[in-house]
Short mmCIF file of C-alpha atoms in Angstrom, two decimals:
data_model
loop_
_atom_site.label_atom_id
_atom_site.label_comp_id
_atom_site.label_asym_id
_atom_site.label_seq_id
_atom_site.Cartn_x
_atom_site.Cartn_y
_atom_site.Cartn_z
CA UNK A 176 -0.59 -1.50 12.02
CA UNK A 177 3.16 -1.75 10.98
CA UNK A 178 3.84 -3.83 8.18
CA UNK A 179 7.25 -4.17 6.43
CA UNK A 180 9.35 -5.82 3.68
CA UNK A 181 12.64 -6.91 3.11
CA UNK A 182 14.52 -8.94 0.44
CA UNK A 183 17.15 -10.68 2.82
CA UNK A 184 18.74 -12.31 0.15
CA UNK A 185 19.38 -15.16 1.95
CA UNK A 186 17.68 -15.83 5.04
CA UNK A 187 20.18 -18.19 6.41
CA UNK A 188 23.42 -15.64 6.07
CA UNK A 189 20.90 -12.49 8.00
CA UNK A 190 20.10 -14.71 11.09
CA UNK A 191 24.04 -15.20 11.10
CA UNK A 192 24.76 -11.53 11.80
CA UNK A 193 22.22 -11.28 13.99
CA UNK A 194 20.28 -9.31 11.37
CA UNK A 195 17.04 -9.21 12.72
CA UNK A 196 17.66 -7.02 16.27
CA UNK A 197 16.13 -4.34 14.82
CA UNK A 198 12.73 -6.05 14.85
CA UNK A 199 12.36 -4.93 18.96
CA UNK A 200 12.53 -1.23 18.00
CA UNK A 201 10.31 -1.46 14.93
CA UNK A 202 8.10 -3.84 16.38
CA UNK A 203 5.88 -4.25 13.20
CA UNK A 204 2.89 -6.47 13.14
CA UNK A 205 3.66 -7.76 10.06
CA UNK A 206 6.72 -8.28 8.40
CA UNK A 207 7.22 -10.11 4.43
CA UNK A 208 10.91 -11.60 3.30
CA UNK A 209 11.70 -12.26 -0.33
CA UNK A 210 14.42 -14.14 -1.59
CA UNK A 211 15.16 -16.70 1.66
CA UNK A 212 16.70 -18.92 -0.10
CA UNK A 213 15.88 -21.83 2.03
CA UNK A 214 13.54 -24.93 2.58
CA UNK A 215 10.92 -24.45 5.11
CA UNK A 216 12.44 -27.56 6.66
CA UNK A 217 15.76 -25.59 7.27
CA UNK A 218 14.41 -22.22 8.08
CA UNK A 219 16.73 -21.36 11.00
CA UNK A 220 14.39 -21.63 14.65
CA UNK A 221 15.15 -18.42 15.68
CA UNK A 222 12.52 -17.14 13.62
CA UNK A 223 10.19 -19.17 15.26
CA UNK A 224 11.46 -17.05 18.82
CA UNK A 225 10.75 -13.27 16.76
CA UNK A 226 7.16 -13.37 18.51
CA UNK A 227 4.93 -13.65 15.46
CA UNK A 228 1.80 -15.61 15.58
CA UNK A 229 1.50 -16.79 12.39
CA UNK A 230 3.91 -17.95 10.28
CA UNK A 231 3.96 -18.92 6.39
CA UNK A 232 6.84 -20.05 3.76
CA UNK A 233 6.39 -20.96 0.22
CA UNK A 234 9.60 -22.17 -1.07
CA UNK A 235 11.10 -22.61 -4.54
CA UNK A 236 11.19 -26.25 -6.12
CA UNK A 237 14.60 -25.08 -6.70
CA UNK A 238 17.23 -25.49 -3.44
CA UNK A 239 19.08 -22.59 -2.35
CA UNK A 240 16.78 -19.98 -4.85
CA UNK A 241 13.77 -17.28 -4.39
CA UNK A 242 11.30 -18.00 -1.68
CA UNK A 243 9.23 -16.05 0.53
CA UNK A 244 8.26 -15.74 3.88
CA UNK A 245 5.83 -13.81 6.03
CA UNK A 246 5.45 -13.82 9.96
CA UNK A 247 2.39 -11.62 11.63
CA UNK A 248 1.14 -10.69 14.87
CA UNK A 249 -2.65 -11.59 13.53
CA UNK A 250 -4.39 -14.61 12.00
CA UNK A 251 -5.00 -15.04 8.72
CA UNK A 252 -5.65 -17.33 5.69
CA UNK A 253 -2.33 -17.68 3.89
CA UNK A 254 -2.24 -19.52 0.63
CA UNK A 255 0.69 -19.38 -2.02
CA UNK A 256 -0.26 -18.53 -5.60
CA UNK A 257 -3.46 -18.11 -6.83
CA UNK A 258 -2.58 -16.91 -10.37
CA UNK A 259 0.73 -18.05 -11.57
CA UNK A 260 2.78 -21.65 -11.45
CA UNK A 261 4.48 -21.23 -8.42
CA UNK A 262 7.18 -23.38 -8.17
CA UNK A 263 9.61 -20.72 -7.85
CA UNK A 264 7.82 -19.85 -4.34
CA UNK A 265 7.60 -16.11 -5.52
CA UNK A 266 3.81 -15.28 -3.57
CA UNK A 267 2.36 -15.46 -0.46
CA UNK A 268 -1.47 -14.03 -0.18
CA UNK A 269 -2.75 -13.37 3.57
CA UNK A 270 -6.58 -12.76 3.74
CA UNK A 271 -7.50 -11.22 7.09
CA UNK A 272 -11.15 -9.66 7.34
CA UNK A 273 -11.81 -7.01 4.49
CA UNK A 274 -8.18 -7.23 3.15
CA UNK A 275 -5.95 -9.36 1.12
CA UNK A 276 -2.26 -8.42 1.99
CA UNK A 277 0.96 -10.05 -0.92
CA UNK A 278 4.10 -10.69 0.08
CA UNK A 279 5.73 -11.33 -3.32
CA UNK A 280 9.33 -11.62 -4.76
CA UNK A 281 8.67 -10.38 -8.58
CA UNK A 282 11.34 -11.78 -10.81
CA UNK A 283 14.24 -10.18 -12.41
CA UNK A 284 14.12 -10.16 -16.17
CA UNK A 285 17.71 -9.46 -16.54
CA UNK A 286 19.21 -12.95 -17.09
CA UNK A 287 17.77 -12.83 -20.82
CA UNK A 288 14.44 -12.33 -23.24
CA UNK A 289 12.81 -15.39 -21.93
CA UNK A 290 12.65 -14.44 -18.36
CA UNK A 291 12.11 -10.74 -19.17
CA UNK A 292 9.01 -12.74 -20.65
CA UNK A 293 8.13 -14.53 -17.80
CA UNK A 294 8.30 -11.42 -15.89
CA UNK A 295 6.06 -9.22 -17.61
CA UNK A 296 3.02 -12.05 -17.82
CA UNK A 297 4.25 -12.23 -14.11
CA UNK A 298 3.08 -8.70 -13.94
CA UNK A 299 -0.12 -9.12 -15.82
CA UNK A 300 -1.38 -12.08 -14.12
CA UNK A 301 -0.88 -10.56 -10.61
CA UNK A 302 -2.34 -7.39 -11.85
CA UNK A 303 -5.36 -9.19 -13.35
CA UNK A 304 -6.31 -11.08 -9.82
CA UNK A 305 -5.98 -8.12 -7.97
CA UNK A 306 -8.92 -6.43 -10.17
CA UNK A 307 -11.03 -9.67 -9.11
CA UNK A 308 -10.08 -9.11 -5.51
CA UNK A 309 -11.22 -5.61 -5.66
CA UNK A 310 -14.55 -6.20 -7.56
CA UNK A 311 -14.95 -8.83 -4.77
CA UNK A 312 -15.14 -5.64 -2.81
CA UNK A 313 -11.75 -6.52 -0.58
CA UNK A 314 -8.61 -3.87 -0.30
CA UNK A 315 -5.34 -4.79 -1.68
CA UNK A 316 -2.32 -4.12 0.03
CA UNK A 317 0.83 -5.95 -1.57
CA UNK A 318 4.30 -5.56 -0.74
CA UNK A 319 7.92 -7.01 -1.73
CA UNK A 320 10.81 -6.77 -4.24
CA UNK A 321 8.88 -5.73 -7.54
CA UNK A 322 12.45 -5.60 -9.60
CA UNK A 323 11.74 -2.04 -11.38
CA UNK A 324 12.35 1.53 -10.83
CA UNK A 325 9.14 3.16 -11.98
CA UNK A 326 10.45 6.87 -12.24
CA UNK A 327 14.12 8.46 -12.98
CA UNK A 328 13.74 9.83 -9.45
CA UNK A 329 13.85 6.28 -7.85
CA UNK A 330 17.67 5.43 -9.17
CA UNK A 331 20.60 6.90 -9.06
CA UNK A 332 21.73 6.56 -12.99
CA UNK A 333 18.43 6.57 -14.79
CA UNK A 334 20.35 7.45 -18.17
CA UNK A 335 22.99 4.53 -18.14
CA UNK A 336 20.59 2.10 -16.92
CA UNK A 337 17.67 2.78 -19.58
CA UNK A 338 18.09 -0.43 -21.51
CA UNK A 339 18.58 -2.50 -18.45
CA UNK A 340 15.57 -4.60 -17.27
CA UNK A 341 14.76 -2.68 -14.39
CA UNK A 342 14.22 0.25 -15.60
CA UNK A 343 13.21 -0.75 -19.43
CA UNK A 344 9.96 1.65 -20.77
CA UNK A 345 7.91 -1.52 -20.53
CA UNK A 346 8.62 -2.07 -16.85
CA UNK A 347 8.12 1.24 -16.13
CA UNK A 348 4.62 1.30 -17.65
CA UNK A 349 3.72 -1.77 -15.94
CA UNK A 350 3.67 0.16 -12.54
CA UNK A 351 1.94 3.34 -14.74
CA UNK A 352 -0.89 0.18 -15.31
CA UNK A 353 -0.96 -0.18 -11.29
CA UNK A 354 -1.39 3.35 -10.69
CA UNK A 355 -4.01 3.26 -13.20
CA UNK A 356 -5.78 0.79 -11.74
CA UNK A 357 -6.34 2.77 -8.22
CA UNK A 358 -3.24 1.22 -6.34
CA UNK A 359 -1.33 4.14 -4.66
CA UNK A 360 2.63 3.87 -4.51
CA UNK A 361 2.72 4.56 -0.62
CA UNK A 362 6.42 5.78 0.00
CA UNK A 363 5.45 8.80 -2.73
CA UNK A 364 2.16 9.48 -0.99
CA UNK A 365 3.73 10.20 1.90
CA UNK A 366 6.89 11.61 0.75
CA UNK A 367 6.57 13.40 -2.29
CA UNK A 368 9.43 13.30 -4.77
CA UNK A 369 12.33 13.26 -2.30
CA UNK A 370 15.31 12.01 -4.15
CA UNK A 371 18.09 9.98 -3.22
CA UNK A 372 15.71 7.41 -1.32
CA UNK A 373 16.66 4.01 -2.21
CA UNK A 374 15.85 0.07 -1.20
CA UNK A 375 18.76 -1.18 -3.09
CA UNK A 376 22.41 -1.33 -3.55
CA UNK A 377 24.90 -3.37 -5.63
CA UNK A 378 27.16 -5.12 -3.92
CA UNK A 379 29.66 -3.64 -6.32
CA UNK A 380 31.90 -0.68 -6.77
CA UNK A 381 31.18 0.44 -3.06
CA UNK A 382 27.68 1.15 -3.68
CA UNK A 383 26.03 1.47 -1.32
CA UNK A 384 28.43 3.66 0.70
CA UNK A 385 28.02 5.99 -2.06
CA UNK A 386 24.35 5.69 -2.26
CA UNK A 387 24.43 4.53 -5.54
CA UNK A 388 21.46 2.82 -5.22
CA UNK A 389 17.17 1.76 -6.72
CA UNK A 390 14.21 2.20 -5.38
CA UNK A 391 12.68 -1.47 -6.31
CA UNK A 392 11.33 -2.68 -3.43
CA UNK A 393 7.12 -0.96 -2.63
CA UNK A 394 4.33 -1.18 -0.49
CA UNK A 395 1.28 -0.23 -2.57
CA UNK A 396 -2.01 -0.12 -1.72
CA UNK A 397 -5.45 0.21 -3.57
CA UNK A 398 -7.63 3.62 -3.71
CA UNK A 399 -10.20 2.65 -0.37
CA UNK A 400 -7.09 2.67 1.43
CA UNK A 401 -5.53 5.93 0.87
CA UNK A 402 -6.88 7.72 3.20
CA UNK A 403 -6.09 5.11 6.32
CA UNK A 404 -2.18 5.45 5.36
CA UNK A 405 -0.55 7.37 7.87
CA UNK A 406 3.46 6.80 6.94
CA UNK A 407 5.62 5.43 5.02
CA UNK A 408 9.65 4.96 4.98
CA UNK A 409 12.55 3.25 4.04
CA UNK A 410 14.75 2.06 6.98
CA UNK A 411 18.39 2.34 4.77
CA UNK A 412 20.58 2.23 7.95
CA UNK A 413 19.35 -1.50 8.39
CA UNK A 414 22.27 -4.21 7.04
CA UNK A 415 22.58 -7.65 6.55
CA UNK A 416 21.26 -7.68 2.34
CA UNK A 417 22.09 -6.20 -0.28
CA UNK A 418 18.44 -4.72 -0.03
CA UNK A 419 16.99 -2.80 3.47
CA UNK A 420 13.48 -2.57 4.48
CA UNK A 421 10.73 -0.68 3.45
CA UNK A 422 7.32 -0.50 5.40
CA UNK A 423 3.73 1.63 6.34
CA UNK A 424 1.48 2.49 8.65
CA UNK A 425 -1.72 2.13 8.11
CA UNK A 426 -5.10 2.26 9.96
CA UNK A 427 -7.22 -0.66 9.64
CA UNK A 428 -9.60 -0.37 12.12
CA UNK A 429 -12.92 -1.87 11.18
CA UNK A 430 -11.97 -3.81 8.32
CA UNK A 431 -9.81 -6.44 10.17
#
């Protein structure tokens, strides 16, 4: 299976510039969008005509802010947040046979302390639930914008950006935790520590033409699936956000 995320930040503005034709030649089975922006009443219709099966949107309370959205090519049980208030509409949960696959846009702790706060119980909750999920004997597989360069390696200016939330030691050793806990970051399984590999761009200062860019957007998945992952990439030359998509490929025969 193919599954892939992207942060459009705003749904409404990519289906304007015809920012999904890349979906023929990728052809994923899956695909999870963060930060749509948009009511599930006005989700444009042409992502009803993208040939996905199933199709789920959790919304924020708040108009025009967050939101997530996931379209498959397989059934499964979607349900918004299980652990946290959710009326940000940050998490969609798919369970499909022996796995439980997020879609989830993490939030930015950048505005101040207070939502640097919310972020980091963010963190634990979600990490907390996915130990239950995995004692309940299901794999994890959870995808999205998680809002943090983990290493030096995945941003351009580690240095100048060490006391920005982002890339703040407590952040950082958030995703350590993750690791820890048997999830494996898939893009450095199959890569290694290839540098200069980014998800994200500022919409500043030419950016991204310059490749001045994070790596804050992951596909991770826990230890009993390791050994079924059989790529992972970044597809930079794809437009339309200020973010591009990241996916996998992963074998998942007999558990789905």
């Amino acid at each position: 299976m193919k599954l892939i995320s992207w942060n459009v930040n705003g749904l409404r503005a990519v289906v304007g510039k015809d920012g999904f034709s890349w979906l023929s030649e990728q052809n994923p089975d899956f695909i999870g969008l963060q930060e749509i922006k948009v009511s599930e009443d006005n989700v444009p219709k042409q992502m009803y005509e993208l040939g996905f099966k199933d199709i789920s949107v959790n919304s924020a309370a708040r108009a025009g802010y967050s939101g997530v959205m996931s379209l498959a090519k397989f059934d499964a049980v979607s349900l918004k947040s299980q652990f946290n208030d959710d009326d940000e509409g940050r998490v969609l949960e798919h369970r499909f046979g022996d796995v439980v696959l997020f879609n989830i846009y993490f939030p930015n702790g950048q505005k101040d302390d207070g939502r640097l706060a919310y972020k980091m119980d963010f963190y634990d909750k979600f990490l907390a639930y996915c130990d239950e999920i995995l004692k309940s004997g299901k794999h994890v597989i959870f995808c999205g914008d998680v809002n943090t360069a983990h290493r030096e390696i995945d941003l351009k200016n580690p240095k100048a950006n060490s006391k920005t939330s982002g890339f703040l030691p407590i952040e950082r050793a958030w995703i350590d935790r993750v690791l820890e806990h048997g999830f494996v970051d898939t893009f450095r399984q199959i890569n290694g520590d290839v540098a200069d590999a980014y998800s994200w761009w500022s919409y500043r200062f030419n950016a991204r033409a310059k490749n001045v860019g994070w790596r804050i957007d992951y596909f991770f998945i826990s230890a009993g699936l390791k050994d079924r992952l059989k790529d992972a990439f970044i597809l930079s030359d794809i437009t339309g956000s200020d973010h591009c998509p990241v996916g996998i490929e992963i074998d998942l025969k007999g558990l789905v």
